[in-house]
Tab-separated table of C-alpha atoms in Angstrom:
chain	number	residue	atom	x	y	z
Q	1	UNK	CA	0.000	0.000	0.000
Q	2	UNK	CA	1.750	3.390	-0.830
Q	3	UNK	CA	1.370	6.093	0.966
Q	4	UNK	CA	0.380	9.780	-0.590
Q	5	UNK	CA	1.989	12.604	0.057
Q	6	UNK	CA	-0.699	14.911	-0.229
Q	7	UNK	CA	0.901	18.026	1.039
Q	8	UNK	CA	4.396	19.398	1.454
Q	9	UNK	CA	6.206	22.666	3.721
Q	10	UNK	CA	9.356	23.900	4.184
Q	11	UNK	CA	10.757	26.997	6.241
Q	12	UNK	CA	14.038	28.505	6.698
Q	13	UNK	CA	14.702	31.076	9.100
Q	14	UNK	CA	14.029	34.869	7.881
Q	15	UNK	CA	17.972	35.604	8.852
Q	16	UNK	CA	20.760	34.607	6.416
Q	17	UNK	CA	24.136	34.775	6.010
Q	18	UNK	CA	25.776	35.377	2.639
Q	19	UNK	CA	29.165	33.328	1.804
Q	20	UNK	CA	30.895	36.850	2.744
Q	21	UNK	CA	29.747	36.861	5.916
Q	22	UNK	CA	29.634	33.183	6.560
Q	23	UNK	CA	33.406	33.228	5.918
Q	24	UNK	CA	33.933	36.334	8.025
Q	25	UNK	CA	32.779	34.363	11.110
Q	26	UNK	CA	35.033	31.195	10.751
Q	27	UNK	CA	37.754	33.682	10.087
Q	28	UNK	CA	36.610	34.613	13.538
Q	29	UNK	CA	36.067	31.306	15.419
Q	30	UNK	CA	38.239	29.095	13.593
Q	31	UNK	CA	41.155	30.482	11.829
Q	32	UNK	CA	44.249	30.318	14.239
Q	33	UNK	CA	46.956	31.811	11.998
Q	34	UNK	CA	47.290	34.217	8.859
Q	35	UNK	CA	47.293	30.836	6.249
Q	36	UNK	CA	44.143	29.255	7.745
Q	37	UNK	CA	42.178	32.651	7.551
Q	38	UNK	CA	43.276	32.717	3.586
Q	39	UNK	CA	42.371	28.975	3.123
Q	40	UNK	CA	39.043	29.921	4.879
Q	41	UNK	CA	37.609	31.874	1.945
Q	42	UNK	CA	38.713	28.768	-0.396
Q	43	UNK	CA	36.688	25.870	2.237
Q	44	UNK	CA	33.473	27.804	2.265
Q	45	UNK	CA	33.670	28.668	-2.075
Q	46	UNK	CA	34.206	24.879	-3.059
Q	47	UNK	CA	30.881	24.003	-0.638
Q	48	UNK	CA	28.977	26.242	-2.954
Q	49	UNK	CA	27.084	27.423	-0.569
Q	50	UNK	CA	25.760	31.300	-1.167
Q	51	UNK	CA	23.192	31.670	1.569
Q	52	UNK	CA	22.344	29.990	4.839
Q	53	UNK	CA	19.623	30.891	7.337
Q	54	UNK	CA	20.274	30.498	11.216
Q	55	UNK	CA	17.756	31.178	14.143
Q	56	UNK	CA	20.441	32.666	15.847
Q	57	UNK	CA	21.336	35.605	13.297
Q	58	UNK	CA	20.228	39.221	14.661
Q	59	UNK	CA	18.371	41.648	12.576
Q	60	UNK	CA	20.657	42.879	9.977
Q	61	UNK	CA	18.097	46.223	9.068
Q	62	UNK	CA	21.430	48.340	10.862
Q	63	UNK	CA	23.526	46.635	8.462
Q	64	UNK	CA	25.346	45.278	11.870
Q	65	UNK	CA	28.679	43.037	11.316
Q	66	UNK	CA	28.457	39.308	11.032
Q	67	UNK	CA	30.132	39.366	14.002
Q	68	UNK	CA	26.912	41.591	15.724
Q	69	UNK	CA	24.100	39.692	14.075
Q	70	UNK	CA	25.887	36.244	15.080
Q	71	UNK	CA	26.628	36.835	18.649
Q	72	UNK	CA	26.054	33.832	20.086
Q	73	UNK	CA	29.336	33.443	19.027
Q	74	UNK	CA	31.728	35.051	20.992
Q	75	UNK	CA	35.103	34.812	22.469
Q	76	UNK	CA	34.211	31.633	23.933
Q	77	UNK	CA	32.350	28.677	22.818
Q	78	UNK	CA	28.964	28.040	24.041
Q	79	UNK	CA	28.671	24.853	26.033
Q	80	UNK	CA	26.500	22.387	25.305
Q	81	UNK	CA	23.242	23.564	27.580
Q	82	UNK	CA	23.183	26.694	26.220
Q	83	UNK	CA	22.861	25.205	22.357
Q	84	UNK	CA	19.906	23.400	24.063
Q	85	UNK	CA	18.699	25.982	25.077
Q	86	UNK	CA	18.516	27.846	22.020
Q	87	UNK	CA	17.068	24.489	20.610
Q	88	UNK	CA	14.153	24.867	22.839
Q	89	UNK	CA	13.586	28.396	22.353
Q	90	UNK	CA	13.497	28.037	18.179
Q	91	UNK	CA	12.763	25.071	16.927
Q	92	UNK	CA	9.194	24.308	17.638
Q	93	UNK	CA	8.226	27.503	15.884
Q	94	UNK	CA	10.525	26.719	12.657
Q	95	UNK	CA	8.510	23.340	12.742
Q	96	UNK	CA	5.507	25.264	13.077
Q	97	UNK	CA	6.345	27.546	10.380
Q	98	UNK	CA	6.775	23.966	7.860
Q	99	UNK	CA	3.962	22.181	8.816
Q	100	UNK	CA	1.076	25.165	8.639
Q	101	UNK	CA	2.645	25.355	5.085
Q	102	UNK	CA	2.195	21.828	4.354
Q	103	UNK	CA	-1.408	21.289	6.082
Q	104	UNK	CA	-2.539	24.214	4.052
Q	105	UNK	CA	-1.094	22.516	0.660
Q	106	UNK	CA	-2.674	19.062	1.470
Q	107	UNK	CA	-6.160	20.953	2.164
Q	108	UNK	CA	-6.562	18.268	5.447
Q	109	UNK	CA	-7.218	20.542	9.038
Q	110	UNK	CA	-5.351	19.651	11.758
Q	111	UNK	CA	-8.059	17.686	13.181
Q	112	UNK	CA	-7.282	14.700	11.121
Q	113	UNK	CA	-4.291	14.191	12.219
Q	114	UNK	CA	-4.178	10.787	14.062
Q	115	UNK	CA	-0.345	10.108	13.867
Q	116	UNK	CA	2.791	12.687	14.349
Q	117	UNK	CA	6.767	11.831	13.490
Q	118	UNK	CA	9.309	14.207	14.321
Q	119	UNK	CA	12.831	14.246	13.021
Q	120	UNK	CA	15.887	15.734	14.633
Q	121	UNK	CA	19.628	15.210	15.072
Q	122	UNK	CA	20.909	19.194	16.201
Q	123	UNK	CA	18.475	18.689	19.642
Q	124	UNK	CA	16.821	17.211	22.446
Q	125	UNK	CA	14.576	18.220	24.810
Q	126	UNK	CA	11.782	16.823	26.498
Q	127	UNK	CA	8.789	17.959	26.309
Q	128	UNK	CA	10.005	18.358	22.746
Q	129	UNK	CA	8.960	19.761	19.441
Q	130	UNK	CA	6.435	17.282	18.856
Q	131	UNK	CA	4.214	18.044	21.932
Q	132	UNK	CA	4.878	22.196	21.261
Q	133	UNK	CA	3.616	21.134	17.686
Q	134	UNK	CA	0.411	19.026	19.132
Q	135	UNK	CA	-0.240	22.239	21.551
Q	136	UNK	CA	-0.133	25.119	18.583
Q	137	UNK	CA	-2.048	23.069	16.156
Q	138	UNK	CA	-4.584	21.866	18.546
Q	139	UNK	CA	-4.311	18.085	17.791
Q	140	UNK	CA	-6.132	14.716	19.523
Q	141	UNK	CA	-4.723	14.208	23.019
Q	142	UNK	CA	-4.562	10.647	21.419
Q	143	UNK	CA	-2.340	11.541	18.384
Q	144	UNK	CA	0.347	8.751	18.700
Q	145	UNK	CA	3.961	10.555	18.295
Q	146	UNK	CA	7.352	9.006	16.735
Q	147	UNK	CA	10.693	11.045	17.545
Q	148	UNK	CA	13.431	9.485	14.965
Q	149	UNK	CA	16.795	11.371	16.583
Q	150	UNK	CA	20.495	11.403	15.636
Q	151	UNK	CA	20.193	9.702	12.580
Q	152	UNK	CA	21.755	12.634	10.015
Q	153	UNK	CA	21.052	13.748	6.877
Q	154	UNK	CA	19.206	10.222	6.309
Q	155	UNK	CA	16.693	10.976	9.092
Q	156	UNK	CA	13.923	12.341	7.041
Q	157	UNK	CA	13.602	9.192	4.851
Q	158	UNK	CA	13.849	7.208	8.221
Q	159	UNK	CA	10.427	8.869	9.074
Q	160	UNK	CA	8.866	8.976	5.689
Q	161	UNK	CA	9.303	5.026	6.425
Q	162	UNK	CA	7.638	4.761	9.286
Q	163	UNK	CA	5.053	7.430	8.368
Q	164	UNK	CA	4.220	4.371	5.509
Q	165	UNK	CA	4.098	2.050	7.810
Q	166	UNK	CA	1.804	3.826	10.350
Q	167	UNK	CA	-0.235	4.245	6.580
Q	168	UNK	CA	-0.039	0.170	5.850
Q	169	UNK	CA	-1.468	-0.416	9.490
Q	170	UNK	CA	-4.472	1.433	9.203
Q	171	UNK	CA	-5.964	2.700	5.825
Q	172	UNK	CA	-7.379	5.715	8.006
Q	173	UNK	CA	-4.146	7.356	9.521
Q	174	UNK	CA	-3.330	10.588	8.370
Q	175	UNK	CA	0.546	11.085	9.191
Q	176	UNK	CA	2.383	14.328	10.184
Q	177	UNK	CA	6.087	14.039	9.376
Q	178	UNK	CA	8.333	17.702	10.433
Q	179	UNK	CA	12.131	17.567	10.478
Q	180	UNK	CA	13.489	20.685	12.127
Q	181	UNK	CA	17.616	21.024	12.267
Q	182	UNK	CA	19.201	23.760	13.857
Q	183	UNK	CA	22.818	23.132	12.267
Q	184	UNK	CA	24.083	26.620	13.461
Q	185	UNK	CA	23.800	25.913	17.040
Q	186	UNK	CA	26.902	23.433	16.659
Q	187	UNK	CA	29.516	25.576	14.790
Q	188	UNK	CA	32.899	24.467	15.988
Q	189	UNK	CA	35.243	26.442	17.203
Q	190	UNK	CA	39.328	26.060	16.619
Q	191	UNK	CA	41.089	24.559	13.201
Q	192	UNK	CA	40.265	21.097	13.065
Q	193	UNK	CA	39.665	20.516	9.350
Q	194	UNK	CA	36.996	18.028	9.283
Q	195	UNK	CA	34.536	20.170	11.663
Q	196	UNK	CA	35.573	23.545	9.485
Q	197	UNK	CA	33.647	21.522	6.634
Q	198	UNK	CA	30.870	21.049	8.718
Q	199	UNK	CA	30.492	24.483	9.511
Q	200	UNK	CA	30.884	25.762	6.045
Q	201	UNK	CA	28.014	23.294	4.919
Q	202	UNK	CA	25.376	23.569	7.709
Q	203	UNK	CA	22.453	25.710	7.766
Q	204	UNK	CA	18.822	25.817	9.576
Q	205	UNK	CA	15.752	24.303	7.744
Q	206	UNK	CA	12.214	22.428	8.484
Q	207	UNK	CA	10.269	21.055	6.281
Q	208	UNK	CA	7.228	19.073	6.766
Q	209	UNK	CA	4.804	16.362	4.823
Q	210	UNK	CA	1.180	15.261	5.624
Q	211	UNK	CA	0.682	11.781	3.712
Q	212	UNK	CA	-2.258	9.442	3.762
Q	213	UNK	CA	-2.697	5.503	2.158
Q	214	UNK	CA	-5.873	7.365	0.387
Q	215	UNK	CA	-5.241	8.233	-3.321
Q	216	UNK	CA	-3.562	11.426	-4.934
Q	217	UNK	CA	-6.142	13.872	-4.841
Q	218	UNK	CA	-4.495	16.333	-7.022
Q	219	UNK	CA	-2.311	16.377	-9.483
Q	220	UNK	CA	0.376	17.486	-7.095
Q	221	UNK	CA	0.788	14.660	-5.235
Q	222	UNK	CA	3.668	12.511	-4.857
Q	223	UNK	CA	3.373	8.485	-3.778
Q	224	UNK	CA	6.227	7.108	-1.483
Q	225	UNK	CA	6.125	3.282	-2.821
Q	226	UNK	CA	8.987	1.678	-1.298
Q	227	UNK	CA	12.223	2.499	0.907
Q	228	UNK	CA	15.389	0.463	1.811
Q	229	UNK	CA	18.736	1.007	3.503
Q	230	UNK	CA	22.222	-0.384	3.725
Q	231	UNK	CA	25.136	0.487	5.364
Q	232	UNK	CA	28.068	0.184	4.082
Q	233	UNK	CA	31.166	-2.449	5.737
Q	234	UNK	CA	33.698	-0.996	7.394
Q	235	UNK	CA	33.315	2.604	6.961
Q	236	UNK	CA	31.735	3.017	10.639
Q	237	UNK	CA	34.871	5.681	11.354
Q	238	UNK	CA	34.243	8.058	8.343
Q	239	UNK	CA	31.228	10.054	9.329
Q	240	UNK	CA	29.917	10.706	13.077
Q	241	UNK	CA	28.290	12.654	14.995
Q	242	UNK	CA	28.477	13.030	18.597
Q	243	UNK	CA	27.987	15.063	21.496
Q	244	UNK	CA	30.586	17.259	23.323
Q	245	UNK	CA	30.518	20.266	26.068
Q	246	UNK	CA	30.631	22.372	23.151
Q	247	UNK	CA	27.499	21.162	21.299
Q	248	UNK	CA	27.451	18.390	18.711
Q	249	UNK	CA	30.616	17.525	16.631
Q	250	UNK	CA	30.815	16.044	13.294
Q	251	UNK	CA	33.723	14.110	11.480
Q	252	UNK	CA	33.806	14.253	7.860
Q	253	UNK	CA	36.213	12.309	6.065
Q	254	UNK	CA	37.293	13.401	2.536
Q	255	UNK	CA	36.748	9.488	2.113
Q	256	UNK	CA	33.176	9.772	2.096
Q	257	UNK	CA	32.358	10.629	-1.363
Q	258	UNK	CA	34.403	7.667	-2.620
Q	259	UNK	CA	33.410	4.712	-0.325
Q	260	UNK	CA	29.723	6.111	-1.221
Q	261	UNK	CA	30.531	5.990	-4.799
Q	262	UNK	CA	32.038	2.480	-4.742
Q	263	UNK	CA	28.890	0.939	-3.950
Q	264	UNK	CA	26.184	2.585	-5.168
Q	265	UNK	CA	25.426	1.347	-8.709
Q	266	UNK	CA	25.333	-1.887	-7.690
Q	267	UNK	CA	23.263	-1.476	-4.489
Q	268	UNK	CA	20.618	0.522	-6.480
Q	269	UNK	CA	20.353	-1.657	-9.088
Q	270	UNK	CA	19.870	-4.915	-7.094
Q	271	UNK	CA	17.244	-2.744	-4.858
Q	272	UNK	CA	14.972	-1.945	-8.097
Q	273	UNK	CA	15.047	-5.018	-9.600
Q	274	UNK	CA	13.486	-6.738	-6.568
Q	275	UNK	CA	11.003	-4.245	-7.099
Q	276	UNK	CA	10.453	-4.741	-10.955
Q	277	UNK	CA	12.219	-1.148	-11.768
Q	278	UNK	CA	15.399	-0.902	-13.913
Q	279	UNK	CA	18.033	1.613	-12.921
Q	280	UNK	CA	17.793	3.059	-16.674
Q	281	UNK	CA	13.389	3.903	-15.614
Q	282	UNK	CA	14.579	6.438	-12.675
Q	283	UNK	CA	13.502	9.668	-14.370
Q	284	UNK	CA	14.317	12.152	-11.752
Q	285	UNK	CA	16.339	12.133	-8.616
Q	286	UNK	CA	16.409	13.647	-5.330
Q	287	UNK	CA	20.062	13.240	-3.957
Q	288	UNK	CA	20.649	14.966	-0.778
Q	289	UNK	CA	23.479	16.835	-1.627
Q	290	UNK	CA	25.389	16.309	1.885
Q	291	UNK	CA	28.152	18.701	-0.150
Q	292	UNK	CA	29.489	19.109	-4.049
Q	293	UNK	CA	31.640	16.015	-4.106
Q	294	UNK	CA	28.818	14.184	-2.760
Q	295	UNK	CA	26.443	15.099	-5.654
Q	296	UNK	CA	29.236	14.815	-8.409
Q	297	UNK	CA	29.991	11.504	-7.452
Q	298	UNK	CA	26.577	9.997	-7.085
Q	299	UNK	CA	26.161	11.205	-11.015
Q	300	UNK	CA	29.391	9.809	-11.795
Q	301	UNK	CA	28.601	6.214	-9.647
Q	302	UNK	CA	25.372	6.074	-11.511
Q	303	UNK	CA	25.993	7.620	-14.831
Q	304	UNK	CA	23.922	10.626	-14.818
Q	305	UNK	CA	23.853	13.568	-17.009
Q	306	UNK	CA	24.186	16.229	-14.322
Q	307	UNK	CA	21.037	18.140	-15.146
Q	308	UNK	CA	19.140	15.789	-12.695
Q	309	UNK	CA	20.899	16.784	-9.560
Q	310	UNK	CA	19.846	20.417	-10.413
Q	311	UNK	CA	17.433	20.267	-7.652
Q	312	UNK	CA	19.945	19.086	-5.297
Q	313	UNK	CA	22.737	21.816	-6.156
Q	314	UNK	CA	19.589	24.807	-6.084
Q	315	UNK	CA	18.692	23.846	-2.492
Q	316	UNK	CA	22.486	23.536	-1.248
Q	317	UNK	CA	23.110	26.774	-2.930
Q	318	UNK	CA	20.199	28.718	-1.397
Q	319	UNK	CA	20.039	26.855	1.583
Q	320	UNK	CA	23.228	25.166	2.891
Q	321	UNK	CA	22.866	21.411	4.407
Q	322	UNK	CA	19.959	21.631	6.406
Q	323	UNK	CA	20.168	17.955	7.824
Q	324	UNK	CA	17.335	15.958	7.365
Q	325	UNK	CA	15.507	18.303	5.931
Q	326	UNK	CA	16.830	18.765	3.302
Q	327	UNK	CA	15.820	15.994	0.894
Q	328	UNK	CA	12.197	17.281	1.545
Q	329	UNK	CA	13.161	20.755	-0.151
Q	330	UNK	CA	14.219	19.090	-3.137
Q	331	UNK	CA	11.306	16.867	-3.424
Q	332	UNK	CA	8.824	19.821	-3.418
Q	333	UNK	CA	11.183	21.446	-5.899
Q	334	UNK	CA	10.550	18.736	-8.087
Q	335	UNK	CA	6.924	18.310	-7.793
Q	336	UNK	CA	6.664	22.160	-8.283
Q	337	UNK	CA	8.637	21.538	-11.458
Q	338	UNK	CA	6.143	18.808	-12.456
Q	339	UNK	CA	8.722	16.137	-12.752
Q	340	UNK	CA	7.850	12.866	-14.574
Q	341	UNK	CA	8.862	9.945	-12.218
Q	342	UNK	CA	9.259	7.046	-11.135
Q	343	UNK	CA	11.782	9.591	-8.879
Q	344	UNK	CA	14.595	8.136	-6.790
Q	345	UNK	CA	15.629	10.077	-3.458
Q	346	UNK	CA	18.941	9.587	-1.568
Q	347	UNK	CA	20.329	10.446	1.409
Q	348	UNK	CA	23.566	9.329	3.378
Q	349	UNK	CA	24.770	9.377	7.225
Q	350	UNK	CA	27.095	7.971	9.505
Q	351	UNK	CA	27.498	4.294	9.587
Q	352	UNK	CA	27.958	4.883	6.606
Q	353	UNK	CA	24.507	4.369	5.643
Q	354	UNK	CA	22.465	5.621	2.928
Q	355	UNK	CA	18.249	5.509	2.643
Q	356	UNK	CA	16.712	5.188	-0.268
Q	357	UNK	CA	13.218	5.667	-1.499
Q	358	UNK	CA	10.707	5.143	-4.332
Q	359	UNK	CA	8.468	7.546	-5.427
Q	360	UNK	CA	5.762	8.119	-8.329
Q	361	UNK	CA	5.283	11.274	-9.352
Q	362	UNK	CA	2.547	10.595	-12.278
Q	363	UNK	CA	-0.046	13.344	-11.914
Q	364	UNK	CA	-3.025	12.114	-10.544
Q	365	UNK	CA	-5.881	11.193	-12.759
């Protein structure tokens, strides 16, 4: 039974950062010499990354300095509550912001709701953002909630999974899936290579879907048929993600690309042939683009003429690597494009892992 995505959101934060000023603050909190401040400007240019939101940026209407509009960031690195904190004070209304926008588009009130999954790997708190959401929307007392946490980039196909499965249960659940990531609360701080990646990919997003086991309604719907994962074998110490006093810290290893690339083709094309699809049928893709390499090899792995990771470049140019919400963005980019399908999405985390799902996006009838 698939299940219909009948309505998508996203929202970013109304405060951005330009490349300019993005680099401007690692020159502040990570450069330790004269060489790593040049090399700075270079890091954050390859990303391709020209604008990145960030609940923590100040109004800029003054024109203030990065260094003003971004002081959270001082002298000394937050510890780890204080990110929290920050967590709890922003992301329930970025959620908010994603799934009013995607309610609206799916035309279903609130008051159908019967089944809420939240995705997150930048915070925790408890109460968290799925109780804020059940309080501002008004939902059942007996919604049943789903918190997939810490799971990366990947996470948001990790809940359009179970929001299926909730679907294949019982034909009359009406799923709320929001994944909120508040990336700028863990900028690093010093000149550890890996993390100054991180920080020159990350950005703040949420993005939301409302799906269904009824039938497209409109000719805007997309229909999640089938997921899978693997991870791939010994790799486990290329990617993590783990929690320090300072807030969260990622390891990126230049590897990554590669070790992805290795293995896809074959993966993918095992996957859709147990599902009576060739690899040749995919007519659009959504490829989270974790970074550039990431995308270049995935069309290189797969042999893809580069026009269909456009998506995937648009949203990491305008928006930075918002986590796990970021393969969301480039789905509704290609629905509002009006994309013929059957469309592939990817996404990739520590483990390494990588999700993969199956979706139809043939206009309903």
């Amino acid at each position: 039974m698939p299940l219909t995505l009948h309505g998508i959101g996203t929202a970013v934060p109304t405060q951005r950062l330009s490349q300019a000023e993005a680099v401007e603050v690692a020159h502040r909190i990570n450069a330790e010499s004269p060489d790593q401040a040049k090399l700075m400007a270079r890091i954050y240019q390859k990303t391709k990354v020209l604008n990145r939101g960030s609940v923590l940026l100040g109004n800029d209407a003054d024109h203030a300095t990065s260094q003003k509009r971004l002081s959270f960031y001082g002298p000394d690195s937050p510890g780890t509550a204080e990110r929290m904190q920050a967590f709890d004070d922003h992301a329930g209304w970025l959620a908010l912001e994603a799934v009013r926008e995607a309610l609206d588009d799916s035309g279903l009130p609130p008051s159908t709701i019967t089944h809420l999954v939240t995705v997150s790997c930048t915070g925790f708190q408890s109460p968290g953002v799925d109780l804020f959401l059940m309080d501002k929307l008004g939902l059942s007392a007996a919604v049943q909630r789903t918190h997939i946490g810490f799971m990366g980039c990947h996470g948001a196909l990790n809940g359009l999974r179970v929001a299926h499965a909730y679907a294949e249960m019982d034909p009359n659940a009406v799923v709320l899936l929001c994944a909120v990531e508040l990336c700028s609360l863990h900028m690093s701080y010093g000149w550890h290579p890996e993390q100054v990646v991180a920080n020159a990919l990350f950005a703040d997003g949420a993005a939301a879907v409302v799906g269904s086991a009824g039938p497209p309604s409109s000719d805007r719907n997309l229909v999640l048929q089938s997921s899978g994962s693997m991870v791939i074998p010994d790799s486990a110490d290329l990617m993590h993600w783990e929690i320090g006093d300072h807030g969260f810290s990622m390891g990126l290893s230049p590897l990554v690309p590669e070790t992805v690339g290795s293995v896809l083709q074959p993966w993918l094309q095992d996957w859709l042939q147990n599902r009576a699809v060739d690899l040749s049928e995919i007519r659009s893709w959504a490829v989270h683009p974790g970074g550039p390499r990431i995308l270049s090899t995935c069309a290189e792995a797969l042999a893809l003429d580069t026009k269909l990771l456009e998506e995937s470049r648009v949203v990491l140019q305008d928006h930075g690597n918002m986590s796990s919400a970021t393969i969301l963005f480039i789905l509704e980019r290609l629905r509002q494009r009006s994309v013929a399908g059957p469309c592939l999405a990817l996404a990739f985390g520590p483990g390494l892992s990588a999700e993969v799902a199956l979706l139809d996006l043939h206009h309903a009838a």
